[in-house]
Coordinates of C-alpha atoms and ligand atoms in Angstrom, one line a residue:
M632 CA 35.2 9.2 -10.1
E633 CA 36.2 6.0 -8.5
K634 CA 33.2 3.6 -8.0
P635 CA 32.6 3.0 -4.2
T636 CA 32.7 -0.6 -3.0
P637 CA 29.2 -1.4 -2.0
E638 CA 28.7 -2.9 1.5
T639 CA 27.3 -6.2 0.1
A640 CA 28.5 -8.4 -2.7
A641 CA 27.7 -6.6 -5.9
L642 CA 27.0 -7.9 -9.4
P643 CA 29.3 -7.0 -12.2
V644 CA 28.8 -3.7 -13.9
E645 CA 26.4 -4.1 -16.8
P646 CA 24.8 -0.7 -17.3
L647 CA 21.7 -2.0 -19.4
W648 CA 20.8 -4.9 -17.2
Y649 CA 17.3 -3.6 -16.7
K650 CA 16.6 -3.9 -20.5
D651 CA 17.0 -7.7 -20.4
A652 CA 15.5 -8.2 -17.0
I653 CA 12.5 -10.3 -16.0
I654 CA 11.2 -8.6 -12.8
Y655 CA 9.3 -10.3 -10.0
Q656 CA 7.3 -8.0 -7.9
L657 CA 6.8 -9.0 -4.2
H658 CA 6.0 -7.7 -0.7
V659 CA 8.4 -9.0 2.0
R660 CA 5.4 -9.1 4.4
S661 CA 3.4 -11.5 2.2
F662 CA 6.1 -13.9 0.9
Y663 CA 7.2 -16.1 3.8
D664 CA 7.4 -15.8 7.3
S665 CA 10.6 -17.4 9.0
N666 CA 9.9 -16.7 12.6
A667 CA 6.2 -17.8 13.0
D668 CA 4.8 -14.4 14.0
G669 CA 2.3 -14.2 11.1
V670 CA 4.4 -11.8 9.1
G671 CA 6.7 -12.2 6.2
D672 CA 10.4 -11.1 6.7
F673 CA 13.7 -10.7 5.1
R674 CA 15.1 -14.1 6.5
G675 CA 11.9 -15.8 5.1
L676 CA 12.6 -14.2 1.8
V677 CA 16.1 -15.4 1.6
Q678 CA 14.8 -19.0 2.1
K679 CA 12.7 -18.5 -1.1
L680 CA 15.2 -16.9 -3.3
D681 CA 15.9 -20.2 -5.1
Y682 CA 12.4 -20.4 -6.1
I683 CA 12.4 -17.0 -7.7
Q684 CA 15.7 -17.8 -9.4
E685 CA 14.3 -21.1 -10.7
L686 CA 11.3 -19.3 -12.0
G687 CA 13.6 -17.5 -14.3
A688 CA 13.4 -13.9 -12.8
T689 CA 16.5 -11.8 -12.9
A690 CA 15.5 -9.0 -10.8
L691 CA 13.1 -8.3 -7.6
W692 CA 11.0 -5.3 -6.9
L693 CA 10.4 -5.0 -3.2
L694 CA 7.3 -3.1 -1.9
P695 CA 8.1 -0.7 0.7
F696 CA 9.6 -2.4 3.7
Y697 CA 10.6 0.7 5.9
P698 CA 9.3 1.5 9.4
S699 CA 5.7 2.9 8.9
P700 CA 2.2 3.0 10.5
L701 CA 1.1 0.9 7.5
R702 CA -1.9 2.9 6.8
D703 CA -1.0 2.6 3.0
D704 CA 0.8 -0.6 3.3
G705 CA 4.2 1.1 3.7
Y706 CA 3.8 3.8 1.0
D707 CA 3.6 5.9 4.3
I708 CA 7.1 6.0 5.3
A709 CA 8.2 7.0 8.7
D710 CA 11.9 6.4 8.3
Y711 CA 13.7 6.1 5.1
T712 CA 16.8 4.5 6.3
N713 CA 15.7 1.6 8.3
V714 CA 13.8 -1.7 8.1
N715 CA 10.4 -2.2 9.6
P716 CA 11.0 -4.4 12.6
A717 CA 8.2 -6.6 11.7
Y718 CA 10.3 -7.6 8.6
G719 CA 13.6 -7.8 10.1
T720 CA 16.8 -5.6 10.6
L721 CA 19.3 -3.7 8.4
D722 CA 21.6 -6.6 8.8
D723 CA 18.9 -9.0 7.5
F724 CA 18.4 -6.7 4.5
K725 CA 22.1 -6.8 3.8
T726 CA 22.1 -10.5 4.0
F727 CA 19.2 -10.7 1.7
L728 CA 21.0 -8.4 -0.7
T729 CA 24.0 -10.6 -0.7
E730 CA 22.0 -13.7 -1.2
A731 CA 20.0 -12.1 -4.2
H732 CA 23.1 -11.0 -5.8
R733 CA 24.8 -14.4 -5.3
R734 CA 21.9 -15.8 -7.4
K735 CA 22.4 -13.1 -10.0
L736 CA 19.2 -11.4 -9.1
R737 CA 19.2 -7.6 -9.0
V738 CA 17.2 -5.7 -6.4
I739 CA 14.9 -2.7 -7.0
T740 CA 13.6 -1.1 -3.9
E741 CA 10.7 1.6 -3.5
L742 CA 11.6 5.2 -3.0
V743 CA 8.4 7.1 -2.1
L744 CA 9.7 10.7 -3.1
N745 CA 6.5 12.5 -3.2
H746 CA 5.3 12.1 0.3
T747 CA 6.0 10.8 3.8
S748 CA 4.0 9.4 6.6
D749 CA 2.7 12.0 9.0
Q750 CA 4.5 10.1 11.5
H751 CA 7.9 10.9 9.9
S752 CA 10.0 12.9 12.2
W753 CA 10.4 15.4 9.4
F754 CA 6.6 16.2 9.5
R755 CA 6.4 15.9 13.2
E756 CA 8.9 18.7 13.5
A757 CA 7.4 20.7 10.6
R758 CA 4.1 20.8 12.3
R759 CA 5.5 22.0 15.7
S760 CA 5.0 25.5 14.8
Q761 CA 4.7 27.7 11.7
N762 CA 8.3 29.0 12.5
D763 CA 9.8 25.7 12.8
P764 CA 13.1 25.2 10.7
R765 CA 11.6 22.0 9.2
R766 CA 8.4 23.8 8.2
H767 CA 9.1 24.4 4.7
W768 CA 10.0 20.7 4.0
Y769 CA 6.3 20.5 3.5
V770 CA 3.5 22.5 1.5
W771 CA 1.5 24.8 3.8
S772 CA -1.3 27.2 3.2
D773 CA -3.7 29.4 5.1
T774 CA -6.6 28.4 3.0
D775 CA -7.6 25.1 1.2
E776 CA -8.1 27.1 -2.1
E777 CA -4.8 26.7 -3.8
Y778 CA -4.0 24.4 -6.8
R779 CA -7.8 23.8 -7.4
D780 CA -6.9 22.3 -10.7
A781 CA -5.1 19.3 -9.2
R782 CA -7.4 16.2 -9.4
I783 CA -7.9 13.9 -6.3
I784 CA -6.4 10.5 -6.8
F785 CA -7.9 8.4 -4.0
T786 CA -11.5 9.4 -4.9
D787 CA -13.1 6.9 -2.6
T788 CA -11.4 8.3 0.6
E789 CA -10.2 11.9 0.0
M790 CA -12.5 15.1 -0.5
S791 CA -9.6 17.5 -1.0
N792 CA -5.8 17.6 -1.4
W793 CA -5.7 19.9 1.6
A794 CA -5.9 18.7 5.2
W795 CA -6.1 21.0 8.4
D796 CA -3.4 20.7 10.9
P797 CA -4.9 21.5 14.2
V798 CA -1.4 21.6 15.8
S799 CA 0.1 24.3 13.6
K800 CA -3.1 25.9 12.4
Q801 CA -2.5 25.7 8.6
Y802 CA -3.5 23.3 5.8
Y803 CA -0.9 21.0 4.3
W804 CA -1.0 19.5 0.9
H805 CA -1.2 15.8 0.0
R806 CA -1.9 14.1 -3.3
F807 CA -2.6 10.7 -1.8
F808 CA -4.1 9.9 1.8
S809 CA -4.4 12.8 4.1
H810 CA -1.8 11.1 6.5
Q811 CA 0.6 11.4 3.5
P812 CA 1.9 15.0 3.5
D813 CA 3.8 16.0 0.3
L814 CA 7.3 17.0 0.5
N815 CA 8.2 20.5 -0.8
Y816 CA 10.6 20.0 -3.6
D817 CA 11.1 23.7 -4.2
N818 CA 13.1 23.5 -1.0
S819 CA 16.7 22.5 -1.8
E820 CA 17.3 20.9 1.6
V821 CA 14.5 18.4 0.7
R822 CA 16.3 17.5 -2.6
E823 CA 19.6 17.0 -0.8
A824 CA 17.8 15.0 2.1
V825 CA 16.3 12.6 -0.5
W826 CA 19.7 12.2 -2.3
E827 CA 21.1 11.1 1.2
V828 CA 18.4 8.6 1.4
M829 CA 19.3 7.3 -2.2
K830 CA 22.9 7.1 -1.3
F831 CA 22.3 5.1 1.9
W832 CA 20.6 2.3 -0.2
L833 CA 23.0 2.7 -3.1
E834 CA 26.0 2.4 -1.0
M835 CA 24.6 -0.9 0.4
G836 CA 24.4 -2.1 -3.2
V837 CA 20.7 -1.8 -4.1
D838 CA 20.5 -1.9 -7.9
G839 CA 17.5 0.4 -8.6
F840 CA 14.7 2.4 -7.3
R841 CA 11.0 2.4 -8.2
L842 CA 10.3 6.1 -7.9
D843 CA 6.7 6.2 -6.5
A844 CA 4.2 8.8 -7.9
V845 CA 6.8 11.0 -9.6
P846 CA 4.5 13.2 -11.5
Y847 CA 3.3 15.1 -8.4
L848 CA 6.7 16.4 -7.0
V849 CA 6.1 20.0 -7.5
E850 CA 2.8 22.2 -7.5
R851 CA 2.2 25.4 -9.4
E852 CA -0.9 27.5 -9.4
G853 CA -3.0 27.4 -12.5
T854 CA -1.7 23.8 -13.5
N855 CA -3.0 20.4 -12.7
C856 CA 0.4 20.0 -10.8
E857 CA 1.4 17.0 -12.8
N858 CA 4.5 16.5 -15.1
L859 CA 5.7 20.1 -14.4
P860 CA 9.1 21.1 -15.8
E861 CA 10.2 21.8 -12.2
T862 CA 9.3 18.0 -11.2
H863 CA 11.6 16.9 -14.2
A864 CA 14.4 19.2 -12.9
V865 CA 14.3 17.4 -9.6
L866 CA 14.5 14.1 -11.1
Q867 CA 17.3 15.1 -13.6
F868 CA 19.2 16.5 -10.4
L869 CA 19.0 13.1 -8.8
R870 CA 19.9 11.3 -12.0
Q871 CA 22.9 13.4 -12.4
R872 CA 24.1 12.5 -9.0
L873 CA 23.4 8.9 -9.7
D874 CA 25.4 8.9 -12.9
E875 CA 28.3 10.6 -11.1
H876 CA 28.7 8.0 -8.4
Y877 CA 26.7 4.8 -9.3
P878 CA 26.6 4.4 -13.2
D879 CA 25.0 0.9 -13.3
R880 CA 22.0 1.6 -11.2
M881 CA 18.6 2.3 -12.4
F882 CA 15.4 4.7 -11.8
L883 CA 11.9 3.3 -12.6
A884 CA 9.4 6.0 -12.9
E885 CA 5.9 5.3 -11.6
A886 CA 4.0 8.0 -13.9
N887 CA 0.4 6.9 -14.5
Q888 CA 0.0 9.1 -17.7
W889 CA -0.3 8.8 -21.3
P890 CA 2.9 7.6 -23.2
S891 CA 3.3 11.1 -24.7
D892 CA 3.6 12.6 -21.2
V893 CA 5.6 9.7 -19.9
L894 CA 8.2 10.2 -22.7
A895 CA 9.4 13.4 -20.7
Y896 CA 10.5 11.1 -17.8
F897 CA 13.0 9.7 -20.1
S898 CA 14.0 13.0 -21.3
N899 CA 17.1 12.7 -23.5
G900 CA 18.1 9.6 -21.7
D901 CA 19.2 11.7 -18.7
E902 CA 16.2 11.3 -16.3
C903 CA 14.7 7.9 -15.6
H904 CA 15.8 4.7 -17.2
M905 CA 12.5 2.9 -17.1
A906 CA 9.0 4.0 -16.8
F907 CA 5.8 1.9 -16.4
H908 CA 3.6 1.6 -19.5
F909 CA 0.3 2.1 -17.7
P910 CA -2.1 2.7 -20.5
L911 CA -1.1 -0.7 -22.3
M912 CA -2.2 -2.8 -19.4
P913 CA -5.9 -2.2 -19.4
R914 CA -5.8 -2.5 -23.2
I915 CA -4.6 -6.0 -23.1
F916 CA -7.6 -7.0 -21.0
M917 CA -9.8 -5.0 -23.3
A918 CA -8.4 -6.7 -26.5
V919 CA -8.8 -10.2 -25.0
K920 CA -12.3 -9.4 -24.0
L921 CA -13.2 -7.8 -27.2
E922 CA -11.4 -10.6 -29.1
D923 CA -10.0 -7.7 -31.3
R924 CA -6.5 -6.5 -31.6
K925 CA -7.5 -2.8 -31.9
P926 CA -6.8 -1.5 -28.4
I927 CA -3.3 -2.8 -28.3
V928 CA -2.3 -1.7 -31.7
E929 CA -3.9 1.7 -31.2
I930 CA -2.0 2.3 -27.9
Q931 CA 1.5 1.0 -29.4
E932 CA 1.1 3.2 -32.3
H933 CA 0.6 6.0 -30.0
T934 CA 3.7 5.2 -28.1
P935 CA 6.5 7.3 -29.0
A936 CA 10.1 6.0 -29.5
I937 CA 12.3 6.3 -26.3
P938 CA 16.0 6.9 -26.0
D939 CA 18.1 3.9 -26.7
A940 CA 19.2 3.3 -23.2
C941 CA 15.6 3.5 -21.9
Q942 CA 13.0 0.8 -21.4
W943 CA 9.4 0.4 -20.8
A944 CA 8.3 -1.7 -17.8
I945 CA 5.1 -3.8 -18.7
F946 CA 2.9 -5.6 -16.4
L947 CA -0.4 -7.4 -16.2
R948 CA -1.3 -6.9 -12.4
N949 CA 0.4 -5.4 -9.6
H950 CA -0.1 -4.5 -5.8
D951 CA -2.7 -1.8 -6.9
E952 CA -6.2 -1.9 -8.4
L953 CA -6.2 -2.3 -12.2
T954 CA -6.2 1.4 -12.8
L955 CA -8.5 2.8 -15.3
E956 CA -7.2 6.3 -15.3
M957 CA -5.6 6.0 -18.7
V958 CA -8.5 5.0 -20.7
T959 CA -11.4 7.0 -22.2
D960 CA -14.8 7.2 -20.4
E961 CA -16.4 4.8 -22.8
E962 CA -13.5 2.3 -22.4
R963 CA -13.8 2.6 -18.7
D964 CA -17.5 1.7 -18.7
Y965 CA -16.7 -1.3 -20.8
M966 CA -13.9 -2.6 -18.6
Y967 CA -16.2 -2.1 -15.5
D968 CA -19.0 -4.0 -17.3
A969 CA -16.5 -6.9 -18.6
Y970 CA -14.5 -7.4 -15.3
T971 CA -16.5 -6.4 -12.3
T972 CA -19.4 -8.8 -11.7
D973 CA -19.6 -7.4 -8.1
P974 CA -19.4 -3.7 -7.1
A975 CA -17.0 -4.6 -4.2
M976 CA -14.5 -5.3 -7.2
R977 CA -14.2 -1.7 -8.0
L978 CA -11.9 0.7 -6.0
N979 CA -11.1 4.4 -6.9
V980 CA -10.7 4.5 -10.7
G981 CA -10.0 0.8 -11.1
I982 CA -10.7 -2.9 -10.4
R983 CA -9.1 -4.7 -7.3
R984 CA -8.6 -8.1 -8.6
R985 CA -5.8 -10.5 -9.5
L986 CA -5.0 -11.9 -12.9
A987 CA -6.3 -15.4 -12.5
P988 CA -9.9 -14.3 -11.2
L989 CA -10.0 -11.4 -13.7
L990 CA -9.7 -14.2 -16.5
D991 CA -12.2 -16.5 -14.8
G992 CA -9.3 -18.8 -14.0
D993 CA -9.2 -19.8 -17.7
R994 CA -5.8 -21.3 -18.2
K995 CA -5.7 -20.5 -21.9
R996 CA -6.4 -16.8 -21.4
I997 CA -3.9 -16.7 -18.6
E998 CA -1.2 -18.2 -20.8
L999 CA -2.2 -15.9 -23.7
M1000 CA -1.8 -12.9 -21.5
N1001 CA 1.5 -14.0 -20.2
G1002 CA 2.6 -14.6 -23.9
L1003 CA 1.7 -10.9 -24.6
L1004 CA 3.6 -9.8 -21.5
M1005 CA 6.7 -11.7 -22.7
S1006 CA 6.6 -10.7 -26.2
L1007 CA 5.5 -7.1 -26.4
P1008 CA 8.3 -4.4 -26.2
G1009 CA 9.5 -3.9 -22.7
T1010 CA 10.8 -5.4 -19.5
P1011 CA 8.0 -7.6 -18.0
I1012 CA 7.1 -7.7 -14.5
I1013 CA 5.4 -10.5 -12.7
Y1014 CA 3.3 -9.9 -9.5
Y1015 CA 4.2 -12.6 -7.0
G1016 CA 1.6 -15.4 -6.9
D1017 CA 0.3 -14.8 -10.4
E1018 CA 2.8 -17.5 -11.8
I1019 CA 0.7 -20.0 -10.0
G1020 CA -2.7 -18.3 -10.6
M1021 CA -3.3 -17.0 -7.1
G1022 CA -6.7 -15.6 -6.4
D1023 CA -7.9 -12.6 -4.4
N1024 CA -10.3 -11.5 -1.5
I1025 CA -12.2 -8.4 -2.7
F1026 CA -13.6 -8.0 0.8
L1027 CA -10.5 -7.2 2.7
G1028 CA -10.7 -3.6 2.1
D1029 CA -8.5 -1.0 0.2
R1030 CA -6.1 -3.2 -2.0
N1031 CA -5.4 -5.7 0.6
G1032 CA -7.3 -8.5 -1.3
V1033 CA -4.5 -8.8 -3.9
R1034 CA -1.7 -8.8 -1.1
T1035 CA -2.6 -12.0 0.7
P1036 CA 0.0 -14.5 1.7
M1037 CA 1.8 -16.3 -1.1
Q1038 CA 0.5 -19.9 -1.2
W1039 CA 3.3 -22.3 -0.8
T1040 CA 1.5 -25.4 0.3
G1041 CA -2.2 -26.6 0.8
G1042 CA -1.9 -26.1 4.7
W1043 CA -4.0 -23.8 6.9
T1044 CA -1.5 -21.0 6.5
A1045 CA -0.6 -21.9 2.8
G1046 CA 2.8 -22.8 4.0
F1047 CA 3.5 -19.1 4.4
S1048 CA 4.1 -19.4 8.2
R1049 CA 4.4 -21.8 11.1
S1050 CA 2.1 -19.6 13.2
D1051 CA -1.5 -20.3 13.9
P1052 CA -3.6 -19.2 10.9
E1053 CA -5.5 -16.6 12.9
R1054 CA -2.2 -14.7 13.7
L1055 CA -1.3 -14.1 10.0
Y1056 CA -1.3 -10.5 8.9
S1057 CA -4.0 -11.3 6.4
P1058 CA -6.1 -14.3 6.0
P1059 CA -5.1 -16.5 2.9
V1060 CA -7.5 -16.7 0.2
S1061 CA -10.1 -19.2 1.1
N1062 CA -12.8 -19.4 -1.5
E1063 CA -13.4 -22.9 -3.4
L1064 CA -11.7 -21.9 -6.4
Y1065 CA -8.3 -20.4 -5.3
N1066 CA -7.8 -21.6 -1.7
P1067 CA -4.3 -22.9 -0.8
K1068 CA -5.5 -26.6 -1.3
I1069 CA -6.2 -25.7 -5.0
V1070 CA -3.6 -23.4 -5.8
N1071 CA 0.0 -23.6 -4.4
V1072 CA 3.6 -23.9 -5.4
D1073 CA 4.1 -27.4 -3.9
S1074 CA 1.5 -29.0 -6.0
Q1075 CA 2.4 -27.1 -9.2
S1076 CA 6.0 -28.1 -8.6
R1077 CA 5.1 -31.7 -9.1
S1078 CA 3.5 -31.3 -12.4
E1079 CA 5.0 -30.5 -15.8
H1080 CA 1.6 -29.2 -16.9
S1081 CA 1.1 -26.7 -14.1
L1082 CA 1.0 -23.1 -14.8
L1083 CA 4.0 -22.6 -12.7
A1084 CA 5.9 -25.2 -14.8
W1085 CA 4.5 -23.6 -18.0
T1086 CA 5.5 -20.0 -16.8
K1087 CA 9.1 -21.2 -16.4
R1088 CA 9.2 -22.7 -19.9
L1089 CA 7.7 -19.4 -21.2
I1090 CA 10.5 -17.3 -19.5
R1091 CA 13.1 -19.7 -20.7
T1092 CA 11.8 -19.3 -24.2
R1093 CA 11.9 -15.5 -24.0
K1094 CA 15.6 -15.7 -22.7
L1095 CA 16.6 -17.7 -25.9
S1096 CA 16.7 -14.2 -27.7
R1097 CA 17.4 -10.7 -26.9
V1098 CA 14.9 -9.8 -29.6
F1099 CA 12.1 -9.6 -27.1
S1100 CA 14.0 -7.2 -24.6
R1101 CA 15.8 -5.1 -27.2
G1102 CA 14.3 -5.6 -30.5
K1103 CA 12.0 -3.4 -32.5
M1104 CA 8.3 -4.4 -33.2
E1105 CA 6.3 -3.9 -36.2
F1106 CA 2.6 -5.0 -36.5
L1107 CA 1.2 -7.0 -39.2
S1108 CA -2.1 -6.3 -40.5
P1109 CA -4.0 -9.5 -41.6
A1110 CA -7.6 -9.2 -42.5
N1111 CA -8.7 -11.2 -39.4
H1112 CA -8.7 -8.6 -36.7
R1113 CA -8.9 -11.3 -34.0
V1114 CA -5.3 -12.1 -34.5
L1115 CA -2.5 -9.9 -33.3
A1116 CA 0.6 -10.5 -35.1
Y1117 CA 4.0 -8.6 -34.9
V1118 CA 7.6 -9.2 -36.0
R1119 CA 10.3 -8.3 -33.4
T1120 CA 13.8 -7.7 -35.0
L1121 CA 17.2 -7.3 -33.6
G1122 CA 20.2 -7.2 -36.1
N1123 CA 19.6 -10.1 -38.3
E1124 CA 17.4 -12.0 -35.9
T1125 CA 13.7 -12.0 -36.5
V1126 CA 10.8 -13.4 -34.4
L1127 CA 7.3 -13.6 -35.7
V1128 CA 4.6 -13.6 -32.9
V1129 CA 1.1 -14.6 -33.6
N1130 CA -1.7 -14.2 -31.1
N1131 CA -5.3 -15.4 -31.4
L1132 CA -7.2 -13.0 -29.1
A1133 CA -10.4 -15.0 -29.8
S1134 CA -12.1 -17.9 -27.7
C1135 CA -12.5 -20.1 -30.9
A1136 CA -10.0 -21.2 -33.5
Q1137 CA -9.0 -18.8 -36.2
A1138 CA -7.4 -18.9 -39.7
V1139 CA -5.1 -15.9 -40.6
E1140 CA -3.2 -15.1 -43.7
L1141 CA 0.0 -13.1 -43.1
D1142 CA 1.9 -11.2 -45.7
L1143 CA 5.3 -12.4 -45.0
R1144 CA 6.8 -11.7 -48.6
R1145 CA 9.6 -10.0 -47.2
F1146 CA 10.8 -12.9 -45.4
K1147 CA 10.5 -15.2 -48.5
G1148 CA 12.7 -18.2 -48.2
A1149 CA 12.7 -18.2 -44.3
I1150 CA 11.7 -21.1 -42.4
P1151 CA 9.7 -20.4 -39.3
T1152 CA 10.8 -22.4 -36.2
E1153 CA 8.2 -22.6 -33.4
M1154 CA 10.3 -21.6 -30.3
S1155 CA 8.7 -23.5 -27.4
G1156 CA 9.1 -26.9 -29.1
G1157 CA 11.3 -26.3 -32.1
S1158 CA 9.0 -27.6 -34.6
V1159 CA 9.8 -26.5 -38.2
F1160 CA 6.8 -25.0 -40.1
P1161 CA 6.7 -24.7 -44.0
R1162 CA 9.0 -22.5 -45.8
I1163 CA 7.7 -18.8 -46.5
G1164 CA 7.0 -18.0 -50.0
E1165 CA 5.3 -15.6 -52.3
L1166 CA 1.6 -16.5 -51.3
P1167 CA 0.1 -15.3 -47.9
Y1168 CA 1.3 -17.5 -45.3
L1169 CA -1.7 -19.4 -43.9
L1170 CA -1.8 -20.4 -40.1
T1171 CA -4.5 -21.6 -38.0
V1172 CA -4.4 -20.8 -34.3
G1173 CA -6.4 -22.4 -31.7
S1174 CA -8.6 -20.8 -29.0
Y1175 CA -6.4 -18.1 -27.2
Q1176 CA -3.4 -19.8 -28.7
F1177 CA -0.1 -18.0 -29.5
Y1178 CA 3.0 -18.8 -31.5
W1179 CA 6.5 -17.4 -31.3
F1180 CA 8.4 -18.3 -34.5
R1181 CA 12.0 -17.7 -35.2
L1182 CA 12.5 -16.8 -38.9
R1183 CA 15.7 -18.3 -40.1
R1184 CA 17.0 -18.1 -43.7
L1185 CA 18.6 -21.4 -44.5
Ligands
LIG962 C1 1.5 4.4 -5.7 C2 1.5 3.1 -5.2 O1 1.6 2.0 -6.1 C3 0.3 2.9 -4.4 O2 0.2 1.7 -3.7 C4 0.3 3.8 -3.1 O3 -0.9 3.9 -2.4 C5 0.5 5.4 -3.8 N1 1.5 5.4 -4.7 C6 0.7 6.4 -2.7 O4 2.1 6.3 -2.3

């Protein structure tokens, strides 16, 4: 089949681009406002693409930008094939896509498959009557008794996964907010309609989709309605279509599940190309707090191998709460204890905070965490603003506290908009530690020592070798458990990573005999370390310090 020409300038075909990507996640609404109405927009985003490119990112993941009542920040889609007028027009989107591609930035958009907004025309039609032709696009019942084994996800707001529709006098099924009715994937019309939506954006040139909430597509009595074979069949159907027509595009699965269950979303390399590694994320925080490598080593050892063309997506923070669903009860208690000093920091089963405040603004720990993000297996995702250490506002309700305007300058609107500050879609963070005067891109661009400058160097260093994006990983097991050390290898290239998870300096003896004769070169500065011999290799690592060494045989 001939490849259709996208409507916007496309990047050269490179089927595994997502494996080597550095993804920058952002919300159009929060990034930059070009027309002074207080809301970020596509034209504004275009003006900031150079910033993202200079950071070193190679792909953007945009949060939902479709028309929506915004009761779940756009994850309640009212029209899949349009742009929310507050953010611009379809033409603005196309211009953005062309401009992103011109800078070699791939674009990943959101596709919320599981549900629509109750304002979507599909649902409005479906609820007109029980006999409406659209009725079976959603899941209805005369009682609220079915699928009792399915858990409730938004535990702070929802009492049931069923909601009563007073118009058509039946209950409808929803896994998230009650204004987000689930689509009925047993209906082939729905599957075809969703493929049409995908095609619409693929034709335009979008490079990939983050598939929201994929475990919940299909319901079956007597199950927990997650990860069902029927759900995988839907995804494989979509993937087949994708491969037939658009071979270099990508599916990223949002499946907040254990790695053994996520494995099924890769299938034999014929379902999703990528999936988030949810359980790793809280364990990175746990390991650093405990000053012990165990949580990270344990979860990685329970992470099965995945097909060659597939890749994990790894992250420290995102637009949601730091989810604690994929930890044990004890671990959850520990995380709440360690990371929530105020009850307002908790939401659902998680913690609504950004990276910098979670780490008490401690630059060393922020660097260590980013070092882990960039050196553990997977494609790293940076949440907008974390590269400058932005703070949060836990009093804004729901997850809005981590979705505040990007801080470009020290002005009243954080340089995000030319509007009056009170017009902004959200107040910028204003506390003493993280307000725009203290944390902003402008000032950090002037200093080689800023977090921003440091992050750029880290990304540049990661890009020196594909060992990080494609290589295998093997843990070393030195006696000092405060040190997490691993070897990444790809072909004849080897990188040794040594992380001190502790707040004070550590000495560590590494068994590197199999690399005897190799000379470690520290990758960020190029310093040469003593040649590896027979004896344990002794290193001292400062508080929260980490090293990446290239091992070269000379
Ligand atoms: C997962 C998204 O990340 C979250 O923000 C959203 O609320 C739910 N899916 C429901 O769409």
